[in-house]
């Protein structure tokens, strides 16, 4: 189904109970970018106060039911994955995606959380590489995730990122975007299409409140691709969106806080009001 004001976007990943990452971050991004977001919850990330268990998986049956409902009752133009965690869930996600007719497929290979928390089981890495990554129009690993996918190779510089993108391309995606947010200096990301390496730069924002930034970035790429932008242009626009969201990040407590998904819209509105006030005063 095509909404009269937006394309449809479908999303498959985890719920983060803090509201800063996972499905919540993606749906906020989709809403801001005027696409209709849906979700298939594969895991809930929330630390139990007594058992200390942090990842709570959904059953395969529940995942199948959510996917079938979204596809039958609404339909979709684009799909992105995030944290899938287990070998079994990745295999099921790959099967569901391969059997669908979805045109745009973004794979965010979520393996390492903001505080270096483990978000992928050890026995699931090979399945991710062999079954899910080759289905993708683009994969969007951050530096630690690129390192894991390359069997522990160190990625410490932009040149390392470029080589990582070239080598990850051999896994089968149409594009590779290695995100350099965890390196020092300017925030540089590298996109590779099999022939050309393109770097995207933005000022590094001095803040700890970046929870959900990676989810937001890949969700924004998905949204812009759904609207028909080319991959390089979708990445450029998404990087601008997430950079502004990081710039206006906030927190309610002493914990690391979220990016602010409405920042680009709110700043644009503030600018419009300021211009109108200046014009009225003349």
Short mmCIF file of C-alpha atoms in Angstrom, two decimals:
data_model
loop_
_atom_site.label_atom_id
_atom_site.label_comp_id
_atom_site.label_asym_id
_atom_site.label_seq_id
_atom_site.Cartn_x
_atom_site.Cartn_y
_atom_site.Cartn_z
CA UNK A 1 0.00 0.00 0.00
CA UNK A 2 1.24 3.45 -0.85
CA UNK A 3 0.26 6.16 1.56
CA UNK A 4 -0.84 9.32 -0.22
CA UNK A 5 2.03 11.31 1.31
CA UNK A 6 4.70 8.66 1.78
CA UNK A 7 6.15 5.46 0.49
CA UNK A 8 5.96 2.39 2.64
CA UNK A 9 8.99 1.18 4.55
CA UNK A 10 9.27 -2.12 6.43
CA UNK A 11 11.68 -2.82 9.22
CA UNK A 12 12.92 -5.97 10.98
CA UNK A 13 14.90 -5.85 14.21
CA UNK A 14 14.86 -5.32 17.97
CA UNK A 15 13.05 -3.24 20.55
CA UNK A 16 15.27 -1.16 22.85
CA UNK A 17 13.32 -0.37 26.00
CA UNK A 18 15.05 2.99 26.51
CA UNK A 19 13.48 4.25 23.30
CA UNK A 20 16.83 5.43 21.93
CA UNK A 21 17.78 2.67 19.50
CA UNK A 22 16.40 -0.26 17.57
CA UNK A 23 12.83 -0.10 16.37
CA UNK A 24 12.02 3.07 18.28
CA UNK A 25 14.87 4.99 16.66
CA UNK A 26 13.98 3.66 13.22
CA UNK A 27 10.28 4.45 13.45
CA UNK A 28 11.06 7.98 14.66
CA UNK A 29 13.39 8.40 11.70
CA UNK A 30 10.83 7.07 9.25
CA UNK A 31 8.19 9.40 10.65
CA UNK A 32 10.49 12.42 10.35
CA UNK A 33 11.34 11.53 6.75
CA UNK A 34 7.72 10.97 5.76
CA UNK A 35 7.69 7.23 5.11
CA UNK A 36 5.34 4.73 6.73
CA UNK A 37 7.29 2.46 9.06
CA UNK A 38 6.36 -1.02 10.27
CA UNK A 39 8.30 -3.49 12.36
CA UNK A 40 9.02 -7.13 13.03
CA UNK A 41 10.35 -7.47 16.57
CA UNK A 42 13.07 -10.13 16.69
CA UNK A 43 14.46 -9.38 20.16
CA UNK A 44 13.87 -7.13 23.13
CA UNK A 45 16.92 -5.49 24.70
CA UNK A 46 16.32 -4.74 28.38
CA UNK A 47 18.39 -5.75 31.39
CA UNK A 48 16.48 -7.72 34.03
CA UNK A 49 17.19 -6.29 37.50
CA UNK A 50 17.57 -9.74 39.09
CA UNK A 51 18.86 -12.12 36.42
CA UNK A 52 20.94 -9.51 34.53
CA UNK A 53 19.73 -11.04 31.26
CA UNK A 54 19.82 -8.35 28.58
CA UNK A 55 18.57 -9.92 25.31
CA UNK A 56 15.14 -11.57 25.13
CA UNK A 57 14.49 -13.29 21.80
CA UNK A 58 11.16 -13.63 20.05
CA UNK A 59 10.09 -17.04 18.76
CA UNK A 60 10.42 -17.92 15.10
CA UNK A 61 6.63 -18.29 14.98
CA UNK A 62 6.16 -14.75 16.30
CA UNK A 63 8.62 -13.39 13.72
CA UNK A 64 6.84 -15.21 10.88
CA UNK A 65 3.47 -13.92 12.07
CA UNK A 66 4.64 -10.30 12.21
CA UNK A 67 6.21 -10.49 8.76
CA UNK A 68 3.14 -12.09 7.20
CA UNK A 69 0.84 -9.49 8.78
CA UNK A 70 2.93 -6.55 7.55
CA UNK A 71 3.24 -7.93 4.04
CA UNK A 72 -0.41 -8.99 3.66
CA UNK A 73 -2.16 -6.08 5.33
CA UNK A 74 0.07 -3.23 4.13
CA UNK A 75 2.91 -4.30 1.83
CA UNK A 76 6.28 -2.64 1.53
CA UNK A 77 8.75 -0.98 -0.81
CA UNK A 78 11.86 -1.19 1.35
CA UNK A 79 13.21 -3.30 4.16
CA UNK A 80 16.04 -2.97 6.62
CA UNK A 81 17.39 -5.32 9.23
CA UNK A 82 19.13 -4.54 12.49
CA UNK A 83 19.94 -6.67 15.49
CA UNK A 84 18.87 -10.26 14.80
CA UNK A 85 21.21 -11.85 17.38
CA UNK A 86 20.85 -15.60 16.81
CA UNK A 87 21.74 -17.96 13.99
CA UNK A 88 18.16 -19.21 13.79
CA UNK A 89 16.66 -15.73 13.53
CA UNK A 90 19.15 -14.65 10.87
CA UNK A 91 18.37 -17.76 8.82
CA UNK A 92 14.65 -17.09 9.09
CA UNK A 93 15.07 -13.39 8.23
CA UNK A 94 17.15 -14.29 5.17
CA UNK A 95 14.52 -16.80 4.00
CA UNK A 96 11.69 -14.29 4.44
CA UNK A 97 13.57 -11.55 2.62
CA UNK A 98 14.64 -13.84 -0.23
CA UNK A 99 11.04 -15.01 -0.74
CA UNK A 100 9.67 -11.46 -0.83
CA UNK A 101 9.53 -9.02 -3.74
CA UNK A 102 10.90 -6.07 -1.75
CA UNK A 103 12.93 -3.77 -4.00
CA UNK A 104 15.18 -1.99 -1.48
CA UNK A 105 17.08 -4.01 1.13
CA UNK A 106 19.37 -2.44 3.73
CA UNK A 107 21.31 -4.67 6.13
CA UNK A 108 22.67 -3.02 9.24
CA UNK A 109 24.83 -5.84 10.66
CA UNK A 110 24.29 -4.94 14.31
CA UNK A 111 26.95 -6.74 16.32
CA UNK A 112 28.33 -4.22 18.81
CA UNK A 113 26.28 -1.77 20.88
CA UNK A 114 27.09 1.81 21.87
CA UNK A 115 28.89 0.70 25.04
CA UNK A 116 30.53 -2.26 23.27
CA UNK A 117 27.72 -4.57 24.37
CA UNK A 118 27.47 -7.82 22.44
CA UNK A 119 24.46 -7.91 20.13
CA UNK A 120 25.23 -10.97 18.00
CA UNK A 121 25.90 -14.56 19.05
CA UNK A 122 29.30 -15.98 18.09
CA UNK A 123 27.84 -18.79 15.96
CA UNK A 124 25.70 -16.32 14.00
CA UNK A 125 28.46 -14.33 12.30
CA UNK A 126 29.08 -16.81 9.48
CA UNK A 127 25.34 -17.12 8.79
CA UNK A 128 25.04 -13.34 8.65
CA UNK A 129 27.87 -13.16 6.12
CA UNK A 130 26.75 -16.10 3.99
CA UNK A 131 22.95 -15.75 3.93
CA UNK A 132 21.92 -12.18 4.75
CA UNK A 133 24.66 -9.86 3.53
CA UNK A 134 24.49 -11.08 -0.12
CA UNK A 135 20.81 -10.05 -0.25
CA UNK A 136 21.56 -6.43 0.58
CA UNK A 137 21.59 -3.36 -1.61
CA UNK A 138 23.85 -1.89 1.06
CA UNK A 139 25.38 -3.03 4.35
CA UNK A 140 26.20 -0.39 6.96
CA UNK A 141 28.73 -1.71 9.50
CA UNK A 142 30.46 0.60 11.95
CA UNK A 143 34.21 0.16 12.49
CA UNK A 144 34.00 -2.62 15.15
CA UNK A 145 31.42 -4.48 13.05
CA UNK A 146 33.57 -4.21 9.93
CA UNK A 147 36.42 -5.64 11.97
CA UNK A 148 34.28 -8.59 13.13
CA UNK A 149 33.09 -9.29 9.58
CA UNK A 150 36.73 -9.31 8.45
CA UNK A 151 37.68 -11.89 11.09
CA UNK A 152 39.22 -9.48 13.56
CA UNK A 153 41.22 -7.28 11.20
CA UNK A 154 42.02 -3.92 12.79
CA UNK A 155 40.29 -0.88 11.29
CA UNK A 156 41.85 2.24 12.76
CA UNK A 157 42.19 4.78 9.95
CA UNK A 158 40.22 6.04 6.96
CA UNK A 159 42.57 4.07 4.70
CA UNK A 160 41.72 0.95 6.74
CA UNK A 161 38.04 1.75 6.25
CA UNK A 162 38.50 2.03 2.50
CA UNK A 163 40.20 -1.35 2.31
CA UNK A 164 37.55 -2.84 4.59
CA UNK A 165 34.81 -1.57 2.28
CA UNK A 166 36.53 -3.10 -0.75
CA UNK A 167 36.96 -6.45 0.97
CA UNK A 168 33.42 -6.53 2.44
CA UNK A 169 32.07 -5.94 -1.06
CA UNK A 170 33.26 -9.45 -1.90
CA UNK A 171 30.59 -10.82 0.47
CA UNK A 172 27.96 -9.91 -2.14
CA UNK A 173 26.13 -6.65 -1.35
CA UNK A 174 25.65 -4.00 -4.03
CA UNK A 175 27.19 -1.31 -1.82
CA UNK A 176 29.21 -1.20 1.40
CA UNK A 177 29.10 1.78 3.76
CA UNK A 178 31.71 1.62 6.54
CA UNK A 179 30.83 4.15 9.24
CA UNK A 180 33.76 5.82 10.98
CA UNK A 181 31.98 7.47 13.87
CA UNK A 182 34.15 5.69 16.42
CA UNK A 183 37.43 6.92 14.99
CA UNK A 184 39.08 10.19 15.97
CA UNK A 185 38.97 13.40 13.94
CA UNK A 186 36.24 14.26 11.45
CA UNK A 187 33.31 11.84 11.20
CA UNK A 188 34.16 10.09 7.93
CA UNK A 189 32.17 7.28 6.30
CA UNK A 190 33.26 5.36 3.20
CA UNK A 191 30.91 4.05 0.49
CA UNK A 192 32.04 1.49 -2.10
CA UNK A 193 30.10 0.24 -5.13
CA UNK A 194 32.60 -2.21 -6.56
CA UNK A 195 34.45 0.48 -8.52
CA UNK A 196 34.42 3.81 -6.71
CA UNK A 197 35.21 4.76 -3.12
CA UNK A 198 33.33 7.84 -1.90
CA UNK A 199 34.02 9.53 1.44
CA UNK A 200 31.34 11.44 3.34
CA UNK A 201 32.60 13.87 5.98
CA UNK A 202 30.92 15.80 8.76
CA UNK A 203 32.16 17.66 11.84
CA UNK A 204 32.52 15.47 14.90
CA UNK A 205 30.00 16.53 17.55
CA UNK A 206 31.42 16.65 21.08
CA UNK A 207 28.71 14.69 22.90
CA UNK A 208 28.18 11.33 24.56
CA UNK A 209 24.48 11.33 23.74
CA UNK A 210 24.64 9.27 20.57
CA UNK A 211 22.55 6.23 21.46
CA UNK A 212 20.75 5.02 18.35
CA UNK A 213 22.86 7.05 15.92
CA UNK A 214 23.78 4.01 13.82
CA UNK A 215 20.17 2.80 13.70
CA UNK A 216 19.03 6.28 12.75
CA UNK A 217 21.63 6.56 9.99
CA UNK A 218 20.73 3.27 8.31
CA UNK A 219 17.00 3.97 8.72
CA UNK A 220 17.44 7.36 7.05
CA UNK A 221 19.32 5.72 4.17
CA UNK A 222 16.43 3.28 3.79
CA UNK A 223 13.87 6.09 3.79
CA UNK A 224 15.70 8.12 1.17
CA UNK A 225 16.21 5.06 -1.04
CA UNK A 226 12.49 4.33 -0.76
CA UNK A 227 11.85 7.82 -2.11
CA UNK A 228 13.98 7.06 -5.16
CA UNK A 229 17.29 8.73 -4.32
CA UNK A 230 20.47 7.14 -5.65
CA UNK A 231 22.63 5.38 -3.09
CA UNK A 232 25.29 8.14 -2.83
CA UNK A 233 22.62 10.82 -2.49
CA UNK A 234 20.67 8.77 0.07
CA UNK A 235 23.85 8.39 2.13
CA UNK A 236 24.64 12.11 1.87
CA UNK A 237 21.15 13.13 3.00
CA UNK A 238 21.07 10.50 5.76
CA UNK A 239 24.44 11.64 7.09
CA UNK A 240 23.19 15.21 7.27
CA UNK A 241 20.06 14.03 9.09
CA UNK A 242 21.93 11.96 11.68
CA UNK A 243 24.63 14.61 12.21
CA UNK A 244 21.96 17.16 13.12
CA UNK A 245 20.24 14.60 15.34
CA UNK A 246 23.52 13.97 17.16
CA UNK A 247 24.22 17.69 17.51
CA UNK A 248 20.97 18.12 19.42
CA UNK A 249 21.17 14.87 21.39
CA UNK A 250 20.10 14.98 25.01
CA UNK A 251 19.72 12.84 28.13
CA UNK A 252 17.29 12.59 31.04
CA UNK A 253 19.79 11.04 33.46
CA UNK A 254 23.53 10.45 33.87
CA UNK A 255 23.24 7.67 31.27
CA UNK A 256 24.17 8.07 27.60
CA UNK A 257 21.18 9.70 25.91
CA UNK A 258 19.57 9.49 22.46
CA UNK A 259 20.00 11.44 19.29
CA UNK A 260 17.17 13.90 18.69
CA UNK A 261 15.28 12.71 15.64
CA UNK A 262 13.21 15.86 15.23
CA UNK A 263 16.26 18.15 15.20
CA UNK A 264 16.43 18.75 11.46
CA UNK A 265 12.73 19.57 11.24
CA UNK A 266 12.75 21.73 14.35
CA UNK A 267 15.81 23.68 13.26
CA UNK A 268 14.29 24.20 9.84
CA UNK A 269 11.11 25.48 11.45
CA UNK A 270 13.07 27.80 13.74
CA UNK A 271 14.96 29.17 10.74
CA UNK A 272 11.71 29.73 8.82
CA UNK A 273 10.18 31.63 11.75
CA UNK A 274 13.31 33.76 12.14
CA UNK A 275 13.27 34.68 8.43
CA UNK A 276 9.58 35.55 8.60
CA UNK A 277 10.17 37.74 11.67
CA UNK A 278 13.03 39.57 9.95
CA UNK A 279 10.92 40.13 6.86
CA UNK A 280 8.00 41.40 8.95
CA UNK A 281 10.25 43.88 10.76
CA UNK A 282 11.36 45.56 7.52
#
